[in-house]
mmCIF file with all atom_site columns, N, CA and C in Angstrom:
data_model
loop_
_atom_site.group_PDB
_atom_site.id
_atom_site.type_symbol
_atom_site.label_atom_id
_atom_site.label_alt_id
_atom_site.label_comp_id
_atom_site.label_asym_id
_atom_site.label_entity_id
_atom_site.label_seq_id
_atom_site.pdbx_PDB_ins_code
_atom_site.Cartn_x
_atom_site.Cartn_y
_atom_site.Cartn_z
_atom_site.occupancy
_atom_site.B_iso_or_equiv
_atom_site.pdbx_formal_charge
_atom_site.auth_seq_id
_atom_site.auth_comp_id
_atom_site.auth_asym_id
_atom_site.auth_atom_id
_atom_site.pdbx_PDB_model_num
ATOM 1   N N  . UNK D 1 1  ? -10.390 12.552  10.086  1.00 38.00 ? 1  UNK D N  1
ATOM 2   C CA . UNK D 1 1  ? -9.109  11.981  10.485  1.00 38.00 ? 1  UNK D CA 1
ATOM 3   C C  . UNK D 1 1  ? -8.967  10.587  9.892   1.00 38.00 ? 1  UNK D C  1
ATOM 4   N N  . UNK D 1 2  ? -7.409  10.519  10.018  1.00 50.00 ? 2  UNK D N  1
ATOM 5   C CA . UNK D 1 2  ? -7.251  8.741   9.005   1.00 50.00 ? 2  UNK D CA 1
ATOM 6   C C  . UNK D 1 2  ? -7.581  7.765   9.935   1.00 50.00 ? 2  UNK D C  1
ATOM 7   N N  . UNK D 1 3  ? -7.851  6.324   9.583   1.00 52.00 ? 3  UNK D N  1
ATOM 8   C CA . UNK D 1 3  ? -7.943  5.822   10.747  1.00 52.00 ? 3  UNK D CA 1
ATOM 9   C C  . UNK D 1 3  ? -7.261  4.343   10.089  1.00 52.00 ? 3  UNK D C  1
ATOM 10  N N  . UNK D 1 4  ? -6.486  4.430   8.976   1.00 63.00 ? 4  UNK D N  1
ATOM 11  C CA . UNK D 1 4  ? -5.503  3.546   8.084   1.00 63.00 ? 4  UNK D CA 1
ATOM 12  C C  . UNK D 1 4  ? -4.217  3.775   8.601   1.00 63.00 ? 4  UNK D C  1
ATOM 13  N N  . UNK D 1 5  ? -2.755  3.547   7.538   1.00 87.00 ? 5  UNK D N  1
ATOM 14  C CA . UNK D 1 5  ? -1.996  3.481   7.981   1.00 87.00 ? 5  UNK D CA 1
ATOM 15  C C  . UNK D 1 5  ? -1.629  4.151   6.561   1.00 87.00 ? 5  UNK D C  1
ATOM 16  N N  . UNK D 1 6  ? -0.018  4.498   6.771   1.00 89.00 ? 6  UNK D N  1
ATOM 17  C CA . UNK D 1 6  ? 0.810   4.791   5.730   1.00 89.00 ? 6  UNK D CA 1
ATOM 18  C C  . UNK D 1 6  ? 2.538   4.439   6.075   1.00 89.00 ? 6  UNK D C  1
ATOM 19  N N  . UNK D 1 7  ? 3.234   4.079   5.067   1.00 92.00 ? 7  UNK D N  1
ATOM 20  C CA . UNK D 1 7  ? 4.493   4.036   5.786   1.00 92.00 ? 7  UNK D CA 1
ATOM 21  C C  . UNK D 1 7  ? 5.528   5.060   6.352   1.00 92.00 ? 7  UNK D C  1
ATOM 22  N N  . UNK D 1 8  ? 6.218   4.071   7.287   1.00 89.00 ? 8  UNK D N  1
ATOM 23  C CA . UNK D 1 8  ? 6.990   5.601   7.700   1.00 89.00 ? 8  UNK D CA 1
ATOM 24  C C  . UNK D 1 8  ? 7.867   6.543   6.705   1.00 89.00 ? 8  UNK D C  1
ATOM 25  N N  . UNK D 1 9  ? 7.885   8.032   7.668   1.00 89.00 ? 9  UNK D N  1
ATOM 26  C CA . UNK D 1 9  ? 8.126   8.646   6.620   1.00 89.00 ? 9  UNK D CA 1
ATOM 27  C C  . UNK D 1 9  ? 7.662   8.776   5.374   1.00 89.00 ? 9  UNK D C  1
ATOM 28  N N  . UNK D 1 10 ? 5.986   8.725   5.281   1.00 88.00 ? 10 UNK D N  1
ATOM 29  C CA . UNK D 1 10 ? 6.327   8.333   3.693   1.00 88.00 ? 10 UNK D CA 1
ATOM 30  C C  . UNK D 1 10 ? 7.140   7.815   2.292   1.00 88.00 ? 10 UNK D C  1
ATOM 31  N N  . UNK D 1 11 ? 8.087   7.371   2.540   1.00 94.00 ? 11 UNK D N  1
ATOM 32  C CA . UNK D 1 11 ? 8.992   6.673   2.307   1.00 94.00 ? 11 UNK D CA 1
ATOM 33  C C  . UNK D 1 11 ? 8.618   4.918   2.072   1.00 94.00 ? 11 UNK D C  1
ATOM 34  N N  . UNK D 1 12 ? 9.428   4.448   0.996   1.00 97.00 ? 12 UNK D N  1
ATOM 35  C CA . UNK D 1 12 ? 9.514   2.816   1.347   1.00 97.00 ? 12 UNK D CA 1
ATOM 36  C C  . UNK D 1 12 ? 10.189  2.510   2.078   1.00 97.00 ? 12 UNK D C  1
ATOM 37  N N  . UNK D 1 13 ? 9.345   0.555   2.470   1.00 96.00 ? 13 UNK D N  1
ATOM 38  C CA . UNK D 1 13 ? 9.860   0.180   3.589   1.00 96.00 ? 13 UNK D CA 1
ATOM 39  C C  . UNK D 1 13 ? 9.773   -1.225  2.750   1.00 96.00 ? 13 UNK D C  1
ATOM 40  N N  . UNK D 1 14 ? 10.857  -2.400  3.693   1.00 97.00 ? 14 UNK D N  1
ATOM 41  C CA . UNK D 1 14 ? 10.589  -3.339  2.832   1.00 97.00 ? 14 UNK D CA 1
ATOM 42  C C  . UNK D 1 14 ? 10.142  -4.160  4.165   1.00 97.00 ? 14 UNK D C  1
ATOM 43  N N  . UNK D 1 15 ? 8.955   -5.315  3.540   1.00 97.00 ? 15 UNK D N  1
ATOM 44  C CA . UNK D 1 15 ? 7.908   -5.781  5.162   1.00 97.00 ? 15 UNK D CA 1
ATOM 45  C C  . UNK D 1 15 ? 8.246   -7.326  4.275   1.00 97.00 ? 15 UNK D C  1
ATOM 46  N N  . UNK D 1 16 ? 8.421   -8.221  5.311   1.00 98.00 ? 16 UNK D N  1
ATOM 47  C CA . UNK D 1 16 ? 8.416   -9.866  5.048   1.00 98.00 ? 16 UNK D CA 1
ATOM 48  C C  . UNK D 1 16 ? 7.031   -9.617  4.795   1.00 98.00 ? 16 UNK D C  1
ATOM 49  N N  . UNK D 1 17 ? 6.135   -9.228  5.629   1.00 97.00 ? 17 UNK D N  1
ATOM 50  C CA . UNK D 1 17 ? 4.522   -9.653  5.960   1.00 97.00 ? 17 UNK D CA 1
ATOM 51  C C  . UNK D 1 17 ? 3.860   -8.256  6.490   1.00 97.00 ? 17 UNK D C  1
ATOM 52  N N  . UNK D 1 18 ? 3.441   -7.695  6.200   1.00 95.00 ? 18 UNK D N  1
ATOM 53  C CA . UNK D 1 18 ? 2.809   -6.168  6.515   1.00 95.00 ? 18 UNK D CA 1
ATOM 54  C C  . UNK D 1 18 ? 1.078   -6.377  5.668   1.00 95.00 ? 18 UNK D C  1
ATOM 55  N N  . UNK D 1 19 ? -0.013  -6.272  7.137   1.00 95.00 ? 19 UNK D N  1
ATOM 56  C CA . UNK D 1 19 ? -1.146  -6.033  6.417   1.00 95.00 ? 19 UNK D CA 1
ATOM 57  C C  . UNK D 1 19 ? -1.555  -4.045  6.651   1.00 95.00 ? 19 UNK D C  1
ATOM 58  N N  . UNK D 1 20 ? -1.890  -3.900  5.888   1.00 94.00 ? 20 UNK D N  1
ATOM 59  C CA . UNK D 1 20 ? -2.691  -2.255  5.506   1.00 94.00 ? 20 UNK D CA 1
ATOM 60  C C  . UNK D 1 20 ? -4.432  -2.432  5.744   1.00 94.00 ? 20 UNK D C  1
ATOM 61  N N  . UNK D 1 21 ? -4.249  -2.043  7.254   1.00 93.00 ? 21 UNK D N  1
ATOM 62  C CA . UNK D 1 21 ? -5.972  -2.201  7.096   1.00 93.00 ? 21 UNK D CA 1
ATOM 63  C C  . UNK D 1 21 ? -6.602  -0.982  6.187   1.00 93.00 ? 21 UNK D C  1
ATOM 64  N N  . UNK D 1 22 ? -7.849  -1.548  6.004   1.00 92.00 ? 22 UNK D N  1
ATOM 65  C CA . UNK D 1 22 ? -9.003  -0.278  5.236   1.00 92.00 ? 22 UNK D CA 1
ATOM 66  C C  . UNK D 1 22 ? -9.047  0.832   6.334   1.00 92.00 ? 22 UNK D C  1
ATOM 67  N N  . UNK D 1 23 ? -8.770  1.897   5.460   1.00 90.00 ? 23 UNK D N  1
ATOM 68  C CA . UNK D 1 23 ? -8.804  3.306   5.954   1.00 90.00 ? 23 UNK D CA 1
ATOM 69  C C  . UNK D 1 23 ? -10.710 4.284   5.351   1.00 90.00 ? 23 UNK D C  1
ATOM 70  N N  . UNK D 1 24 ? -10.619 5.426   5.453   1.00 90.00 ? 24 UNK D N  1
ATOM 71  C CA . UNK D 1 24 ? -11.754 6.124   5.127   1.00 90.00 ? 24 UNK D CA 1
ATOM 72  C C  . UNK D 1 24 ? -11.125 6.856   3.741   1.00 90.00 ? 24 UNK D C  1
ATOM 73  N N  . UNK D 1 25 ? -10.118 6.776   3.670   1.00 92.00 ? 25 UNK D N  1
ATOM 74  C CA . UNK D 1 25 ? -9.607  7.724   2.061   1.00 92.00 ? 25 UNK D CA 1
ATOM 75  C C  . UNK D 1 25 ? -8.678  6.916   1.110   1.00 92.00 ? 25 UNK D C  1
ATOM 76  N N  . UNK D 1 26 ? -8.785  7.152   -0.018  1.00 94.00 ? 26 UNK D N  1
ATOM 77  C CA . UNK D 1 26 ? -7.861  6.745   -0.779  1.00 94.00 ? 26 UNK D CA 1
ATOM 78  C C  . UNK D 1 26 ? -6.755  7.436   -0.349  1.00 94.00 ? 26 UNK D C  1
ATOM 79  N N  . UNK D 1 27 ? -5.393  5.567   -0.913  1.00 96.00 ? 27 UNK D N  1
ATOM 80  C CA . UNK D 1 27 ? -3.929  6.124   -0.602  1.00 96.00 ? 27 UNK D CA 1
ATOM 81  C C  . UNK D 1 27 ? -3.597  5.318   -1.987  1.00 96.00 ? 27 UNK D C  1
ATOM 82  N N  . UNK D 1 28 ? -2.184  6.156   -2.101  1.00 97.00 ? 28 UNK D N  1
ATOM 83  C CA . UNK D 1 28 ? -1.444  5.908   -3.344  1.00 97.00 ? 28 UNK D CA 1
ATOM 84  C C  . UNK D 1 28 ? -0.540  4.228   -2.833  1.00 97.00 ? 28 UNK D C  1
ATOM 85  N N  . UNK D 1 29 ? -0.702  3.594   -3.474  1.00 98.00 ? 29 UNK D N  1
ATOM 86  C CA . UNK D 1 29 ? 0.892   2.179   -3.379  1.00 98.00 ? 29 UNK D CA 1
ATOM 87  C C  . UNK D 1 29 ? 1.832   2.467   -4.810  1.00 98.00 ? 29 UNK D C  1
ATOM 88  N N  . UNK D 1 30 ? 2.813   2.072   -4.278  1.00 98.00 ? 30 UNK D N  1
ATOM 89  C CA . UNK D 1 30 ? 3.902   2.198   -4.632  1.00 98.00 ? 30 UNK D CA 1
ATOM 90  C C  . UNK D 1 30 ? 5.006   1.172   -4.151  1.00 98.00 ? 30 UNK D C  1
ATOM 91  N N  . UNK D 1 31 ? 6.084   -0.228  -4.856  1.00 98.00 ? 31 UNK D N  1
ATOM 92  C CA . UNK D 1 31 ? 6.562   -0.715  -4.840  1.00 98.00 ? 31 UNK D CA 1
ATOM 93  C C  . UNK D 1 31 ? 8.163   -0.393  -5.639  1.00 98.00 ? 31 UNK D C  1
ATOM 94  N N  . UNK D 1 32 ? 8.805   -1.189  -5.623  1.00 98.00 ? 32 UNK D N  1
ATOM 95  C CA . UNK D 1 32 ? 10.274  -1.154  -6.446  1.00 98.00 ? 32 UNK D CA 1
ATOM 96  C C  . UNK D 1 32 ? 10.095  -2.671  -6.882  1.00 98.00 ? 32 UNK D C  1
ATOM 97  N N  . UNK D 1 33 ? 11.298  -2.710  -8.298  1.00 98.00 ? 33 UNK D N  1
ATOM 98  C CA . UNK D 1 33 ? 11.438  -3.767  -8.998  1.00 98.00 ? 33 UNK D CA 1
ATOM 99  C C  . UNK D 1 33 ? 11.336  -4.480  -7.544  1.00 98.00 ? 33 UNK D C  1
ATOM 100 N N  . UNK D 1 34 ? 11.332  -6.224  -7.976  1.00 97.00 ? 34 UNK D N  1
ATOM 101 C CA . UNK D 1 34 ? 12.322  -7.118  -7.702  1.00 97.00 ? 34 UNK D CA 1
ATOM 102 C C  . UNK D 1 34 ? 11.371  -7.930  -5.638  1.00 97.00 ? 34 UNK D C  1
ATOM 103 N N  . UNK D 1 35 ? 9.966   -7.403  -5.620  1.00 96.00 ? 35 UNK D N  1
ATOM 104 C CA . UNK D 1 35 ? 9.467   -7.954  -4.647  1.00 96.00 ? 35 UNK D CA 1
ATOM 105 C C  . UNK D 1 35 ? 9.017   -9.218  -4.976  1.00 96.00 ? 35 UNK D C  1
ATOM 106 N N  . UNK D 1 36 ? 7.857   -9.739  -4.282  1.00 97.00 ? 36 UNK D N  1
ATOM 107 C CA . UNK D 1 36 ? 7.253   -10.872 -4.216  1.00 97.00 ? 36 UNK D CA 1
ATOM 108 C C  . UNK D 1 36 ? 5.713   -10.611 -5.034  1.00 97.00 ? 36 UNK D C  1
ATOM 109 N N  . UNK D 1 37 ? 5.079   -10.049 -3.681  1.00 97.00 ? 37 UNK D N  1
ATOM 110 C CA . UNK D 1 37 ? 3.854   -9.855  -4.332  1.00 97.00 ? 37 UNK D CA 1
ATOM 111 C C  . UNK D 1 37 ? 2.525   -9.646  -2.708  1.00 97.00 ? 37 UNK D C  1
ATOM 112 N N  . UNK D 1 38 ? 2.161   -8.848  -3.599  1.00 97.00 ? 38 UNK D N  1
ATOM 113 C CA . UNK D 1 38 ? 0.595   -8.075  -2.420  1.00 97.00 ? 38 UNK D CA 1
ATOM 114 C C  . UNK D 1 38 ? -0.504  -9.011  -2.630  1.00 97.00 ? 38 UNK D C  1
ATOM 115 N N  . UNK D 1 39 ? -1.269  -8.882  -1.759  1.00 97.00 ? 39 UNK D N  1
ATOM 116 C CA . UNK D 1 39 ? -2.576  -9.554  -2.001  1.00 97.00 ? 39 UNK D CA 1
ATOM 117 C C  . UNK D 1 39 ? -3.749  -8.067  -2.002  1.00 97.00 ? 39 UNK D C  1
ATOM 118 N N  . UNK D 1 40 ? -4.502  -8.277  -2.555  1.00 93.00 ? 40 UNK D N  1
ATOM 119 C CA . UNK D 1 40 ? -5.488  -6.889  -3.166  1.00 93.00 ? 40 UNK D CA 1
ATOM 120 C C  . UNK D 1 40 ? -6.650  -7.364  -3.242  1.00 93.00 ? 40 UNK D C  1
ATOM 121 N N  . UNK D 1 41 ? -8.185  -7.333  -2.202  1.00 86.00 ? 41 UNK D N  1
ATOM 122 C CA . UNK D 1 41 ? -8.958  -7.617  -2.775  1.00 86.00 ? 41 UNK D CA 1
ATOM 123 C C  . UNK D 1 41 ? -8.922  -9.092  -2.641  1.00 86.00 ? 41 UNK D C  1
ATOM 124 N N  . UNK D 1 42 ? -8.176  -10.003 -2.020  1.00 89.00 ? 42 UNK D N  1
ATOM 125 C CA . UNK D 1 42 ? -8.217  -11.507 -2.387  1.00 89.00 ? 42 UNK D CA 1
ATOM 126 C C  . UNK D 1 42 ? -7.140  -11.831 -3.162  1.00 89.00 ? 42 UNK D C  1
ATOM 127 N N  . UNK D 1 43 ? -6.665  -11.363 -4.432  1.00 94.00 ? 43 UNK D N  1
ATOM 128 C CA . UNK D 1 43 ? -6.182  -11.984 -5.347  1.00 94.00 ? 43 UNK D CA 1
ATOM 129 C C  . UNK D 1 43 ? -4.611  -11.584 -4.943  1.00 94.00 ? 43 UNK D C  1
ATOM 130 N N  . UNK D 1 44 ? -3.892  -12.651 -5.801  1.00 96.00 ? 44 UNK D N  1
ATOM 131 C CA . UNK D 1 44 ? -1.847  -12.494 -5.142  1.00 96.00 ? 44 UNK D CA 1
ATOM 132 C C  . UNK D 1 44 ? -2.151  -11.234 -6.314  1.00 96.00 ? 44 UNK D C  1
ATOM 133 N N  . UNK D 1 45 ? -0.848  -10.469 -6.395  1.00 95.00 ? 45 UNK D N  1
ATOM 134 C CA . UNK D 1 45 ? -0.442  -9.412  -7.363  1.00 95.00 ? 45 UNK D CA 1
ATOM 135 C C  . UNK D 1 45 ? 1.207   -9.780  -7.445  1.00 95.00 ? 45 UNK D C  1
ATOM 136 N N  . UNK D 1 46 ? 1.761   -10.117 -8.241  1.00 96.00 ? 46 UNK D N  1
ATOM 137 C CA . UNK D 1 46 ? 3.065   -9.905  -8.429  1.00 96.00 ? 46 UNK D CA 1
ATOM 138 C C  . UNK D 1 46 ? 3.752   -8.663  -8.100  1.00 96.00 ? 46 UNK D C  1
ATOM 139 N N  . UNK D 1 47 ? 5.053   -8.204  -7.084  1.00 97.00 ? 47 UNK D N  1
ATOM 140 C CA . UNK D 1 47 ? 5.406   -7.172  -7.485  1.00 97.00 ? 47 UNK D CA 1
ATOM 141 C C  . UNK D 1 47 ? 6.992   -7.230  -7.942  1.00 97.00 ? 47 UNK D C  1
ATOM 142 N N  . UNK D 1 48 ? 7.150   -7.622  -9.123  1.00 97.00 ? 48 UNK D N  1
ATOM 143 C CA . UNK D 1 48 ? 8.247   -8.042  -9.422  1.00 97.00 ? 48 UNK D CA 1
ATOM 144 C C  . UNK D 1 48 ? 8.945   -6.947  -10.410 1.00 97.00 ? 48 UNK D C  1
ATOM 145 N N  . UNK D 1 49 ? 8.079   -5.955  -10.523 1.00 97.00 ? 49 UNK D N  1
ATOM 146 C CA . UNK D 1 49 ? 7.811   -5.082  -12.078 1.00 97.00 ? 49 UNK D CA 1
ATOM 147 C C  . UNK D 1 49 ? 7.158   -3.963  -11.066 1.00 97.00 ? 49 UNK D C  1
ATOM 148 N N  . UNK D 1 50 ? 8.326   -2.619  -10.969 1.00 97.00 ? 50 UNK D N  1
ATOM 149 C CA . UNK D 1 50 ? 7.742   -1.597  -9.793  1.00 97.00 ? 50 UNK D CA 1
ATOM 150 C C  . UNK D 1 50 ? 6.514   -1.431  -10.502 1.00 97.00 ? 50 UNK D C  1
ATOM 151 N N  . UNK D 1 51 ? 5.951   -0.455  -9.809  1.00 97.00 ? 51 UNK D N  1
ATOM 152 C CA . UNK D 1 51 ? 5.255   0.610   -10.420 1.00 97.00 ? 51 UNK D CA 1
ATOM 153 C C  . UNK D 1 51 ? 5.106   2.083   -8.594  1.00 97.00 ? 51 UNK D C  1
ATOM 154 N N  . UNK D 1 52 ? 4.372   3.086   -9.626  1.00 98.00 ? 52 UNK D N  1
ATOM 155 C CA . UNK D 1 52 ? 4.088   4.354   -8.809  1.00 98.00 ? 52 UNK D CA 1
ATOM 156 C C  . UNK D 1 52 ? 2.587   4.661   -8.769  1.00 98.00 ? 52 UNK D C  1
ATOM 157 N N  . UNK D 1 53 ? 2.440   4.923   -7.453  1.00 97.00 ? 53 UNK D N  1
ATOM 158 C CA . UNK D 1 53 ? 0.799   5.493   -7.603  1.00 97.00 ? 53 UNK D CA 1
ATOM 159 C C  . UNK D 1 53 ? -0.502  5.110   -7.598  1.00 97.00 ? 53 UNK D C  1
ATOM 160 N N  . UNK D 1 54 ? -0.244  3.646   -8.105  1.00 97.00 ? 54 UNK D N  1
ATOM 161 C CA . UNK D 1 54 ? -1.484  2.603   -8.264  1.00 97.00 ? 54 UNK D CA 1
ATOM 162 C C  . UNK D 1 54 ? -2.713  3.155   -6.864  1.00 97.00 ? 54 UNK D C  1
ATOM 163 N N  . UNK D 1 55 ? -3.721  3.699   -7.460  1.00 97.00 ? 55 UNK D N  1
ATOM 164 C CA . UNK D 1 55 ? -4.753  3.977   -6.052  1.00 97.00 ? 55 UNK D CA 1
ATOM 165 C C  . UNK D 1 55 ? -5.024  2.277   -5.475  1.00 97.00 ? 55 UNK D C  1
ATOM 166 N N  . UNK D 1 56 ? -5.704  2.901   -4.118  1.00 97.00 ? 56 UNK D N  1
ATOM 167 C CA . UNK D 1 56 ? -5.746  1.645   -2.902  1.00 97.00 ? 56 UNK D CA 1
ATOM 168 C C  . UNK D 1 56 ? -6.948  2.617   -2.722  1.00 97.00 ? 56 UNK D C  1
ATOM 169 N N  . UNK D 1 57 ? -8.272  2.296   -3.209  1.00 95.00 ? 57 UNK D N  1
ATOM 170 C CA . UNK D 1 57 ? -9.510  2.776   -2.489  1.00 95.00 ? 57 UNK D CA 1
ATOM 171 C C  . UNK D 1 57 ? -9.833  2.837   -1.388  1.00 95.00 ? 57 UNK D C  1
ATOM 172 N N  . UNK D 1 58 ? -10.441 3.680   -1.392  1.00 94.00 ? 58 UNK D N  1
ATOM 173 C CA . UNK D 1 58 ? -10.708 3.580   0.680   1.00 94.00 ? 58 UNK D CA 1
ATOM 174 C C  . UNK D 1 58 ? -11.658 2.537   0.404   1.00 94.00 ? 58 UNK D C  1
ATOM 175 N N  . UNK D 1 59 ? -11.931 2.175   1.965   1.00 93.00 ? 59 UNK D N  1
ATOM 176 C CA . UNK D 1 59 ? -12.342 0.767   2.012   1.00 93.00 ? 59 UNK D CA 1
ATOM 177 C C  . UNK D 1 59 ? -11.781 -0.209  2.196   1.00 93.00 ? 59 UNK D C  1
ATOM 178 N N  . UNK D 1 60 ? -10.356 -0.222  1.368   1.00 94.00 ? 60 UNK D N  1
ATOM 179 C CA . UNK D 1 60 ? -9.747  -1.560  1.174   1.00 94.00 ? 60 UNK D CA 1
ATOM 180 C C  . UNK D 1 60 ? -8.480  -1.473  1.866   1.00 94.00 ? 60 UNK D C  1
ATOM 181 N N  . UNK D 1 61 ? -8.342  -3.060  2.319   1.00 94.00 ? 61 UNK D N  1
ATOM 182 C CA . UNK D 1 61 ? -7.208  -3.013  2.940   1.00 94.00 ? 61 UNK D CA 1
ATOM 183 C C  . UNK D 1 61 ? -6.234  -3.800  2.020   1.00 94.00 ? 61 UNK D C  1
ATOM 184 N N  . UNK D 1 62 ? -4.916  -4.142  2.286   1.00 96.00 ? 62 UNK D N  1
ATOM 185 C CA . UNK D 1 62 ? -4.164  -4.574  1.157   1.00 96.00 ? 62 UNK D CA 1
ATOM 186 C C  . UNK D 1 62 ? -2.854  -5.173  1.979   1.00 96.00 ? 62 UNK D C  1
ATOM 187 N N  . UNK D 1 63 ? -2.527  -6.821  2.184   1.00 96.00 ? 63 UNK D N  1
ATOM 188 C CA . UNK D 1 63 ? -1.196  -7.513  2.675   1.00 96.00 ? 63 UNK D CA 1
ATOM 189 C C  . UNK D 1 63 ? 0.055   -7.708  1.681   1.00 96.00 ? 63 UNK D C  1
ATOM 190 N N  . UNK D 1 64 ? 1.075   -6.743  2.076   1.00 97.00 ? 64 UNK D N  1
ATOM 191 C CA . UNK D 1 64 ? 2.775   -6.746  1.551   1.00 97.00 ? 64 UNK D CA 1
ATOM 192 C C  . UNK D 1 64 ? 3.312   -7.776  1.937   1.00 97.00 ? 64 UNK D C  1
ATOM 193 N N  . UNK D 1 65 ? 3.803   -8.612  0.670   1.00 98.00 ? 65 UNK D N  1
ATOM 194 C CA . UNK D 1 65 ? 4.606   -9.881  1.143   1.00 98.00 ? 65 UNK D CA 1
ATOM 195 C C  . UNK D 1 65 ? 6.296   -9.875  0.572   1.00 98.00 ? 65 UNK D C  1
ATOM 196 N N  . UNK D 1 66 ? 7.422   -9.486  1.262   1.00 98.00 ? 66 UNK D N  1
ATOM 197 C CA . UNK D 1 66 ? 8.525   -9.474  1.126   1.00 98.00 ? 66 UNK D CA 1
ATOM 198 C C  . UNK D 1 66 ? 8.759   -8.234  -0.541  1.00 98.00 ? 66 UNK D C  1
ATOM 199 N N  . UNK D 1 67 ? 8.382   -7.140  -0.068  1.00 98.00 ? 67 UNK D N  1
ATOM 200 C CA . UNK D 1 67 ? 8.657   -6.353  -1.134  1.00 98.00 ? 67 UNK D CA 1
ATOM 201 C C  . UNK D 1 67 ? 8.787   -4.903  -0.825  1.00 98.00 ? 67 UNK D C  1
ATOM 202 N N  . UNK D 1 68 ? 9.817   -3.601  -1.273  1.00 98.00 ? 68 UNK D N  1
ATOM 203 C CA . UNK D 1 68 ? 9.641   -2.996  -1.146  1.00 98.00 ? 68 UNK D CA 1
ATOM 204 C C  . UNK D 1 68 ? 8.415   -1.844  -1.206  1.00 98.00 ? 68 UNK D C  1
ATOM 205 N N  . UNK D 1 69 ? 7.634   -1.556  -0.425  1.00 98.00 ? 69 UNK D N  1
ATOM 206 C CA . UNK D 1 69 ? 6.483   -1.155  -0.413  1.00 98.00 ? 69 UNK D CA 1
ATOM 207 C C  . UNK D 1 69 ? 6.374   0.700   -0.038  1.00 98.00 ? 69 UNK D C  1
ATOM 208 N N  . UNK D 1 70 ? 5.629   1.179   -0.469  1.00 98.00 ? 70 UNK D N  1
ATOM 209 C CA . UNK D 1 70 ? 5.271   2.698   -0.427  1.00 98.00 ? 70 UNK D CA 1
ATOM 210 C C  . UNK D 1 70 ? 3.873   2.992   -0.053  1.00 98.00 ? 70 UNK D C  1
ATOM 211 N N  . UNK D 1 71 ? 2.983   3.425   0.828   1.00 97.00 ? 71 UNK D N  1
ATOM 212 C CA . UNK D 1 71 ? 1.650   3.637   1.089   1.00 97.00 ? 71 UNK D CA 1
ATOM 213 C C  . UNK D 1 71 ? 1.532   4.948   1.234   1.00 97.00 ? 71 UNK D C  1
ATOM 214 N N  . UNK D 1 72 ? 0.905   6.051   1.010   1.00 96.00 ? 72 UNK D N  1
ATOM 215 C CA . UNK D 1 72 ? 0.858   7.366   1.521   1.00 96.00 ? 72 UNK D CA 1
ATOM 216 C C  . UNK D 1 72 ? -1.384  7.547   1.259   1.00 96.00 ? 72 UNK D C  1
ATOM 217 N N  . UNK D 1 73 ? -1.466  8.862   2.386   1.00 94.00 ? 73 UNK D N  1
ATOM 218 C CA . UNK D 1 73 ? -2.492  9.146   1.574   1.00 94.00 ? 73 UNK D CA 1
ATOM 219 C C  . UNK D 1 73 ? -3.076  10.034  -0.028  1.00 94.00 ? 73 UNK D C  1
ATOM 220 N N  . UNK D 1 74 ? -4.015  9.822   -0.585  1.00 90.00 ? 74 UNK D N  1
ATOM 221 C CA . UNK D 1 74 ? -3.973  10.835  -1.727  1.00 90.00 ? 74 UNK D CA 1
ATOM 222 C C  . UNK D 1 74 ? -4.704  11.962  -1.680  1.00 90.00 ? 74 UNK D C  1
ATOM 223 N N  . UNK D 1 75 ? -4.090  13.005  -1.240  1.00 80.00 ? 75 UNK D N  1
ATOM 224 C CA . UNK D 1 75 ? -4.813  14.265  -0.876  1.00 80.00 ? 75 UNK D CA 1
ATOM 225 C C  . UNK D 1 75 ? -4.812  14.812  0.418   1.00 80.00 ? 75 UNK D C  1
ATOM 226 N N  . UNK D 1 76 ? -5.578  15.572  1.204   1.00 68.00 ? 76 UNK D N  1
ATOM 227 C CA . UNK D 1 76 ? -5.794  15.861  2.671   1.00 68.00 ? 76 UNK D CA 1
ATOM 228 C C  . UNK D 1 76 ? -7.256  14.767  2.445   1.00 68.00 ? 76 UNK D C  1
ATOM 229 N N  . UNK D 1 77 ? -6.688  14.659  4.325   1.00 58.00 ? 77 UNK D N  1
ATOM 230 C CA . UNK D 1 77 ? -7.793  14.124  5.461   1.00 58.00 ? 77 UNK D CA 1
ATOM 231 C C  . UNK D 1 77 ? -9.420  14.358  4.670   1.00 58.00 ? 77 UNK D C  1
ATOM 232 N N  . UNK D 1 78 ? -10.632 13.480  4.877   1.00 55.00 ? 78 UNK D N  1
ATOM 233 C CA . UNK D 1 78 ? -11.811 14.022  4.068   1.00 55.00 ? 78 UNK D CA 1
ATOM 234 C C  . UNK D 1 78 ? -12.254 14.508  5.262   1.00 55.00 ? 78 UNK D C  1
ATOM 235 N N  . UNK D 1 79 ? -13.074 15.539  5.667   1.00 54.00 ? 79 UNK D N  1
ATOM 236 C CA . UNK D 1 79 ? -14.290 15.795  7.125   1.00 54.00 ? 79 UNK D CA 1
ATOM 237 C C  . UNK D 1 79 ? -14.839 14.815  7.307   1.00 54.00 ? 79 UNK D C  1
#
């Protein structure tokens, strides 16, 4: 079972401030043009320039700062 998060609906959402704790599985991120920027790992990320799909390793957690954002998992649940 997950014990992360994903957004609703699978669907984007746009978050002033949204943290993604570390889950047990990889999930896909996904943004639209024209955000701010994530923090990943420590480091800012621009998200000014969409993109689709980018993996989010399990393990890691990842903070949305004023940007349209997409989280889902990749695959089924692991045992």
């Amino acid at each position: 079972m997950h014990d992360g998060e994903e957004t609703q609906n699978l669907d984007y959402q746009f978050f002033e401030y949204k943290v993604f704790d570390a889950c047990d599985q990889d999930r896909l991120m996904s943004w639209k043009d024209g955000g701010e920027w994530i923090i990943l790992n420590g480091s800012l990320k621009q998200t000014k320039v969409g993109t689709t799909d980018e993996v989010l390793t399990k393990g890691t957690s990842v903070a949305v700062v004023k940007t349209d954002f997409k989280l889902v998992y990749r695959g089924p649940p692991q045992p």
